[in-house]
C-alpha atoms as one frame of an Amber mdcrd trajectory, in Angstrom:
protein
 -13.174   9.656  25.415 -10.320   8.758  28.306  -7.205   8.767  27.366  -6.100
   5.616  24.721  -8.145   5.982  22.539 -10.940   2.911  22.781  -9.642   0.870
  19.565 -11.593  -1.258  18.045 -10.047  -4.452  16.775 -10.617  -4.480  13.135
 -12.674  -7.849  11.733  -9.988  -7.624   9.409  -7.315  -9.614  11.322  -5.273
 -10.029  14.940  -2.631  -6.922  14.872   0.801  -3.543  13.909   3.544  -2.395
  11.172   6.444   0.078   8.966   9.190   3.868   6.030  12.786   3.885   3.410
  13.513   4.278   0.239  14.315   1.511  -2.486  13.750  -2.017  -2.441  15.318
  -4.622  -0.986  15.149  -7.097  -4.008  15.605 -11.023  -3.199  18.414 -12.769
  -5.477  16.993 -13.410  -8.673  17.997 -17.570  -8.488  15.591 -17.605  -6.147
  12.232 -16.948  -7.934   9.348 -19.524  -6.585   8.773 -21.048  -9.636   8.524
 -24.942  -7.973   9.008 -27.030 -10.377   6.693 -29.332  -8.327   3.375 -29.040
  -8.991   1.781 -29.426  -5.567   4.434 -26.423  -4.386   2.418 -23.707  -3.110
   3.364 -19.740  -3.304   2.776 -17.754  -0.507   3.221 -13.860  -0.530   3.136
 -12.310   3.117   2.495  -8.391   2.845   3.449  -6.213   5.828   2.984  -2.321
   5.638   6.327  -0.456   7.047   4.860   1.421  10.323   1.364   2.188   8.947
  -0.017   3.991  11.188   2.607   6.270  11.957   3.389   6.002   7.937   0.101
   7.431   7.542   0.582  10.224   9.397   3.952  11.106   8.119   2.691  10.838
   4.553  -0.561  12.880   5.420   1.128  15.618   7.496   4.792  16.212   6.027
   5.693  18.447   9.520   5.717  14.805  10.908   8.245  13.210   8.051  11.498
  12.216   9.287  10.400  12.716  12.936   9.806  10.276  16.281   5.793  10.018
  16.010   4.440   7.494  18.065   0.329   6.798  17.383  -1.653   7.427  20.678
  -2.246   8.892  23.935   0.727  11.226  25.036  -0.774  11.675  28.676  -0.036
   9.191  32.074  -2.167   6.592  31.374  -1.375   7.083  26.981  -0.462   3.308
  25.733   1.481   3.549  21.783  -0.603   2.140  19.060   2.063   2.358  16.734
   5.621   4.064  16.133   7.557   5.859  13.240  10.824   4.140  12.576  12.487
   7.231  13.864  10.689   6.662  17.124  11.568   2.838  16.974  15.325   3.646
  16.915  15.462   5.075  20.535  13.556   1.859  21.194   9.671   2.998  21.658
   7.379  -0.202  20.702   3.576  -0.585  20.278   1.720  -1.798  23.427   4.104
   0.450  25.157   3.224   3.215  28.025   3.747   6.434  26.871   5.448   7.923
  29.790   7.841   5.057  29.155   8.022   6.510  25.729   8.677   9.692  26.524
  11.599   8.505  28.409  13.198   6.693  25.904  12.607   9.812  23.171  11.858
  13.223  25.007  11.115  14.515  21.553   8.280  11.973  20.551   5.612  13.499
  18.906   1.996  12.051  19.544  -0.338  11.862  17.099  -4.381  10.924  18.067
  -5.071   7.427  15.638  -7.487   7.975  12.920  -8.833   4.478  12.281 -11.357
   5.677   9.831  -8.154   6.961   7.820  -6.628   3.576   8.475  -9.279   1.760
   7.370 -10.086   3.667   4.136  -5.766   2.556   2.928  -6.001  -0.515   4.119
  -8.946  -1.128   1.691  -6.888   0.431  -0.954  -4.507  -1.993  -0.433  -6.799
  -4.887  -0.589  -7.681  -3.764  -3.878  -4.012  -3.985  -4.994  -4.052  -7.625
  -3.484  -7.659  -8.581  -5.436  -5.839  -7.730  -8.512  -3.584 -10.549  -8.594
  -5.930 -13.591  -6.048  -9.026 -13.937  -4.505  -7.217 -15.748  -2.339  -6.558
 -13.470   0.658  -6.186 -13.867   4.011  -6.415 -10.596   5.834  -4.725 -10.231
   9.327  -4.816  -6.711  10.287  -5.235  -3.382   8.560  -1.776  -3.721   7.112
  -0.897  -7.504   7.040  -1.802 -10.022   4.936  -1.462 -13.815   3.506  -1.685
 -14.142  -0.560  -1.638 -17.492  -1.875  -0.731 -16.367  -5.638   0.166 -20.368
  -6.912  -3.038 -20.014  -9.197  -2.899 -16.061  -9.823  -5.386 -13.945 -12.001
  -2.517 -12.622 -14.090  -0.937 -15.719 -14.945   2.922 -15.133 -13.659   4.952
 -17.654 -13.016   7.500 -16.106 -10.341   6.056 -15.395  -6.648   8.349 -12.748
  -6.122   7.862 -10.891  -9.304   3.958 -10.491  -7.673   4.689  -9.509  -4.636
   7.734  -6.595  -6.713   4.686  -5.777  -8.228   2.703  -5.222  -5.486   4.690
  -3.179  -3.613   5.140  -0.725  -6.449   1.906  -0.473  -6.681   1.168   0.495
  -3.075   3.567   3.011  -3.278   2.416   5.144  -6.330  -1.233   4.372  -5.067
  -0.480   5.255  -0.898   3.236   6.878  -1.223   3.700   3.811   1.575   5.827
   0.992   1.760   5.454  -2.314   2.042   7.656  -5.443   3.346   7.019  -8.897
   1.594   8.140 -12.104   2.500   7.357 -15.329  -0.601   7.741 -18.691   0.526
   5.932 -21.984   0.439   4.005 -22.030   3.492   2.884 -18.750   5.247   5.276
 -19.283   8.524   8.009 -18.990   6.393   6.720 -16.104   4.368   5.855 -14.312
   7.491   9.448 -14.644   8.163  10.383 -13.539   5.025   8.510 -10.240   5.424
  10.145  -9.175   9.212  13.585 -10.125   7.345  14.528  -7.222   5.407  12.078
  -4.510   6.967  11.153  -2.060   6.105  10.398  -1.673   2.148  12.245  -5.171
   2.107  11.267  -8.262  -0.755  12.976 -11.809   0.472  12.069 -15.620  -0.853
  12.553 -18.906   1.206  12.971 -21.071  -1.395  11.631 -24.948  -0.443  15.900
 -25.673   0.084  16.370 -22.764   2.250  13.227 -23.551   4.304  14.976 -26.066
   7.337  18.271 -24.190   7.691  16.796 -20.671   7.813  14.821 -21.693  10.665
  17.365 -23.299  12.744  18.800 -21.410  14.948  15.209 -19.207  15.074  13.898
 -18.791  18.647  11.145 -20.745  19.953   9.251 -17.160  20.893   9.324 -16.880
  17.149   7.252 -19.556  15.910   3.625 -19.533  14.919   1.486 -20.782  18.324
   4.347 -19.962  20.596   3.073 -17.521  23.768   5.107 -16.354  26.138   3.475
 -19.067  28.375   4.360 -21.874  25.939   7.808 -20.311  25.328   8.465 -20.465
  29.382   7.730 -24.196  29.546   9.805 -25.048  26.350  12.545 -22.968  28.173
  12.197 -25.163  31.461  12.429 -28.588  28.943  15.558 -26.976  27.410  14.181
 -25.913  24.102  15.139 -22.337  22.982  15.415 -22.678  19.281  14.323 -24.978
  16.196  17.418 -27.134  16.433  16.375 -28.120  20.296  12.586 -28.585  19.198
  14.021 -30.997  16.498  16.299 -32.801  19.043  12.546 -34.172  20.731  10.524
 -36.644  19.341   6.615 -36.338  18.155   5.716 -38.130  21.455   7.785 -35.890
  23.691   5.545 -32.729  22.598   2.680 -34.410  22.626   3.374 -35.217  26.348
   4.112 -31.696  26.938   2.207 -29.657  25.047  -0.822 -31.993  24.143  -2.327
 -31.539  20.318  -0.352 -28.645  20.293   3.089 -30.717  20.084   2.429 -32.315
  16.659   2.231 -28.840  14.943   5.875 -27.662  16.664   7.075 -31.087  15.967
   6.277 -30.163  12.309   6.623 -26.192  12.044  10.361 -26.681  13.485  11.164
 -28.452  10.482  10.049 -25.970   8.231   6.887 -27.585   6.949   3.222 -25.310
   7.972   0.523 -26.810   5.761  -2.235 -24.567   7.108  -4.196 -22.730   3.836
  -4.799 -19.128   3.367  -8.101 -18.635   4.422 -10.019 -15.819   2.128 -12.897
 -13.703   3.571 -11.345 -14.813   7.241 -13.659 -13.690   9.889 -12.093 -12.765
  13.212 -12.789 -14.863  16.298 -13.686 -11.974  18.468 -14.858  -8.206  18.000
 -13.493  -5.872  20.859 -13.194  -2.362  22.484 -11.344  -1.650  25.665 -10.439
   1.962  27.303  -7.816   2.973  29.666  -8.417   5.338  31.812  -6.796   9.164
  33.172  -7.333   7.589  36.314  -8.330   4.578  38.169 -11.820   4.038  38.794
 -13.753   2.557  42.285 -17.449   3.024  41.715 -19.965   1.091  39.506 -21.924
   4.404  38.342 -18.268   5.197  36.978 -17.852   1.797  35.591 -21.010   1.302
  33.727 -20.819   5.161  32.258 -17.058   4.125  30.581 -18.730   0.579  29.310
 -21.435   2.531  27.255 -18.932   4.101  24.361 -16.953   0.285  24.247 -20.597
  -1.370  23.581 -21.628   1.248  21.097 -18.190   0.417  19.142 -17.916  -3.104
  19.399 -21.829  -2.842  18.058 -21.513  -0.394  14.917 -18.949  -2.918  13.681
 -20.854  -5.629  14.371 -23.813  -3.731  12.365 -21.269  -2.557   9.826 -20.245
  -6.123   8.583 -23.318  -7.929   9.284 -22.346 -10.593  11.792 -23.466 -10.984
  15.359 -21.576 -13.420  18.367 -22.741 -15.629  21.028 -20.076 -15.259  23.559
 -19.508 -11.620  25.606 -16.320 -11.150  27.621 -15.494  -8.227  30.279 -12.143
  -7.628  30.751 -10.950  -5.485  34.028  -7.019  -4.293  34.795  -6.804  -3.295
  37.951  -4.543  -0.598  39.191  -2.025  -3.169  39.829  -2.353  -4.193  36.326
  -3.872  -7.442  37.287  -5.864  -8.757  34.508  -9.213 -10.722  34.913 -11.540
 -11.535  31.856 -15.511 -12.906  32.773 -17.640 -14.275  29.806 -21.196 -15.066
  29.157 -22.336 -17.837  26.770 -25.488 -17.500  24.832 -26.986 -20.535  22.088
 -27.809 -18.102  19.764 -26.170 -15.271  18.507 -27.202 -11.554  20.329 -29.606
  -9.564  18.492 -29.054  -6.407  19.617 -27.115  -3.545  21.385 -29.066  -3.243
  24.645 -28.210  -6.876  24.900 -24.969  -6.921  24.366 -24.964  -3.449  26.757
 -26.841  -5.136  29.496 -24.470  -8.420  29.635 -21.962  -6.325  29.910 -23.321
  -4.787  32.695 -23.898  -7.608  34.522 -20.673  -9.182  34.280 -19.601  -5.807
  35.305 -21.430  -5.939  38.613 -20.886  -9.098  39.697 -17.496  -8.556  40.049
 -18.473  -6.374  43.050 -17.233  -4.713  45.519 -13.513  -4.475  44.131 -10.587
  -4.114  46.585  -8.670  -2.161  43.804  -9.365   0.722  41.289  -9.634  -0.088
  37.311  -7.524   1.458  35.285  -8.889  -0.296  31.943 -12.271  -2.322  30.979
 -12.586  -3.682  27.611 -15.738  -5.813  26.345 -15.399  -8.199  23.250 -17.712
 -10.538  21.324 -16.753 -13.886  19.781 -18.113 -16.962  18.677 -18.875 -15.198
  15.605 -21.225 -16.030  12.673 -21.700 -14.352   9.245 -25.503 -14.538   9.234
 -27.507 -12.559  11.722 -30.897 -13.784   9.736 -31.648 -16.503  11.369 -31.429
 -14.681  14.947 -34.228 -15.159  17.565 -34.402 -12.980  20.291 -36.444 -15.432
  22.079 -33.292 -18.196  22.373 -30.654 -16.082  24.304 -30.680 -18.107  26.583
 -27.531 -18.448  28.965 -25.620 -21.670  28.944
């Protein structure tokens, strides 16, 4: 396999995370017990640098150490880093030479995803011992809605205290957890005291915590959407409170009623248990860039076997296929193919690919990356007939 390793993105959520000692305890006045009865508690669970946590823990040469998760050669991307590694500034989603330069003693370490997977289902364990109501988000993130819990405690962050004690003499990891009444907030509460950190937004902390918060940190805010709020003169919560509902709606169509809303503190979205992913991907970067199709369509094989074990793994199939090319430039393009029913199968899926592949030719500039994904997922593959993939 080429270089960064071809990762597939885990039906278990959208995706990274965090090592210390001792917990960060939130004040105990500030237990969620609401005395209102319509109060929700909301537990968000962050592991501390799991990947790279994992590695540390598993290999003790690596404890204490920059380790950064991923290819170490030119073309290497970080998956994750050790908090070590974070302190000279290395990120994940960052190029390793650019790395390297930032720590010239970061040690790489190949991912193990099986490994990743096999803790992170540990963890969900932990999690299923206190709700069924779970919300997975990544290998090491996760929503808990604990107001009804299976153990019958009153205080949010007495769960989540819990919790994290548990992962730790079950994983020797750490976790971050953030309690609050709606899972923005909690979120928020987790990244606050990182890592091994506990803190509570209680419902009369909720609208002044947030205020000065910037826009790039609220739920639905891209770096697109963050631009044009910046143009309009909205950087934080206090100048996304200073315009009225009909002002975002103008700007940012349905889209402006939720940051009307979510600037003020209030998210009533649900955790959603047994949450199924919107899309199922692989994508490769290469040692170096690619120019001919036989190339192309030999690098597109190992993505479509991925992407299809998991499919085959959990049992659901997708309608939609998407290619997606960066050029050498690092110009990004994404194609997609529709299909009424779900696909059936991995020559399929292969062939699509393929095609989307080819009619993107002849290319002006090499690839250095291709990824394929599937989306428009369903649960069910029983119901599949081979004879209705039809194109829309």
């Amino acid at each position: 396999m080429n270089e960064v390793g071809a990762e597939l993105l885990s039906v278990m959520a959208e995706p990274d995370l965090n090592p210390s000692e001792g917990f960060a305890l939130a004040p105990r006045g500030s237990d969620l017990e609401f005395e209102q009865g319509s109060q929700r508690k909301i537990i968000h669970v962050d592991m501390d640098a799991f990947y790279a946590s994992v590695e540390q823990r598993d290999n003790p040469a690596l404890r204490g150490k920059p380790v950064a998760v991923g290819g170490s050669r030119a073309r290497g991307v970080v998956a994750a880093a050790s908090y070590e590694a974070r302190k000279f500034g290395v990120r994940s989603a960052m190029p390793s030479v650019t790395a390297r330069r930032k720590c010239p003693d970061l040690i790489f370490v190949e991912p193990r995803f099986d490994v990743y997977k096999k803790v992170s289902l540990q963890i969900r364990a932990i999690f299923a011992e206190h709700t069924a109501v779970i919300e997975p988000l990544s290998l090491d993130e996760a929503y808990l809605d604990v107001t009804e819990n299976l153990q019958g405690i009153a205080s949010a962050p007495e769960i989540a205290e819990r919790i994290k004690a548990k992962i730790r003499a079950e994983t020797q990891l750490t976790a971050s957890a953030g309690v609050s009444y709606n899972k923005f907030l909690a979120k928020l509460a987790s990244d606050h005291r990182k890592p091994d950190g506990l803190f509570v937004i209680t419902p009369e902390m909720g609208s002044s915590f947030i205020e000065a918060l910037a826009v790039e940190r609220f739920h639905g805010v891209g770096p697109a959407t963050a631009a044009k709020m910046k143009k309009l003169g909205i950087f934080n919560a206090r100048d996304l409170r200073a315009k009225d509902e009909a002002f975002l709606l103008r700007y940012f169509g349905k889209a402006g009623r939720h940051f009307y809303w979510i600037c003020r503190g209030i998210d009533r979205r649900p955790v959603l248990p047994n949450r199924i992913r919107k899309s199922i991907g692989a994508e490769n970067t290469f040692s170096r860039d690619l120019t001919s199709l036989d190339d192309m369509r030999a690098e597109l094989d190992p993505l479509v076997d991925k992407v299809w074990h998991y499919c085959e793994s959990i049992g659901v199939r997708g309608r939609t296929v998407t290619l997606k090319v960066k050029f050498a430039n690092f110009q990004i393009i994404t194609r997609s193919r529709s299909y009424i029913a779900p696909i059936s199968d991995r020559s399929t899926l292969a062939s699509i690919s393929e095609e989307l592949l080819a009619a993107q030719f002849p290319m002006r500039k090499g690839v250095r990356l291709l990824g394929v994904s599937l989306s428009s997922l369903c649960a069910d593959a029983g119901d599949v007939d081979p004879q209705m993939t039809l194109a829309l």
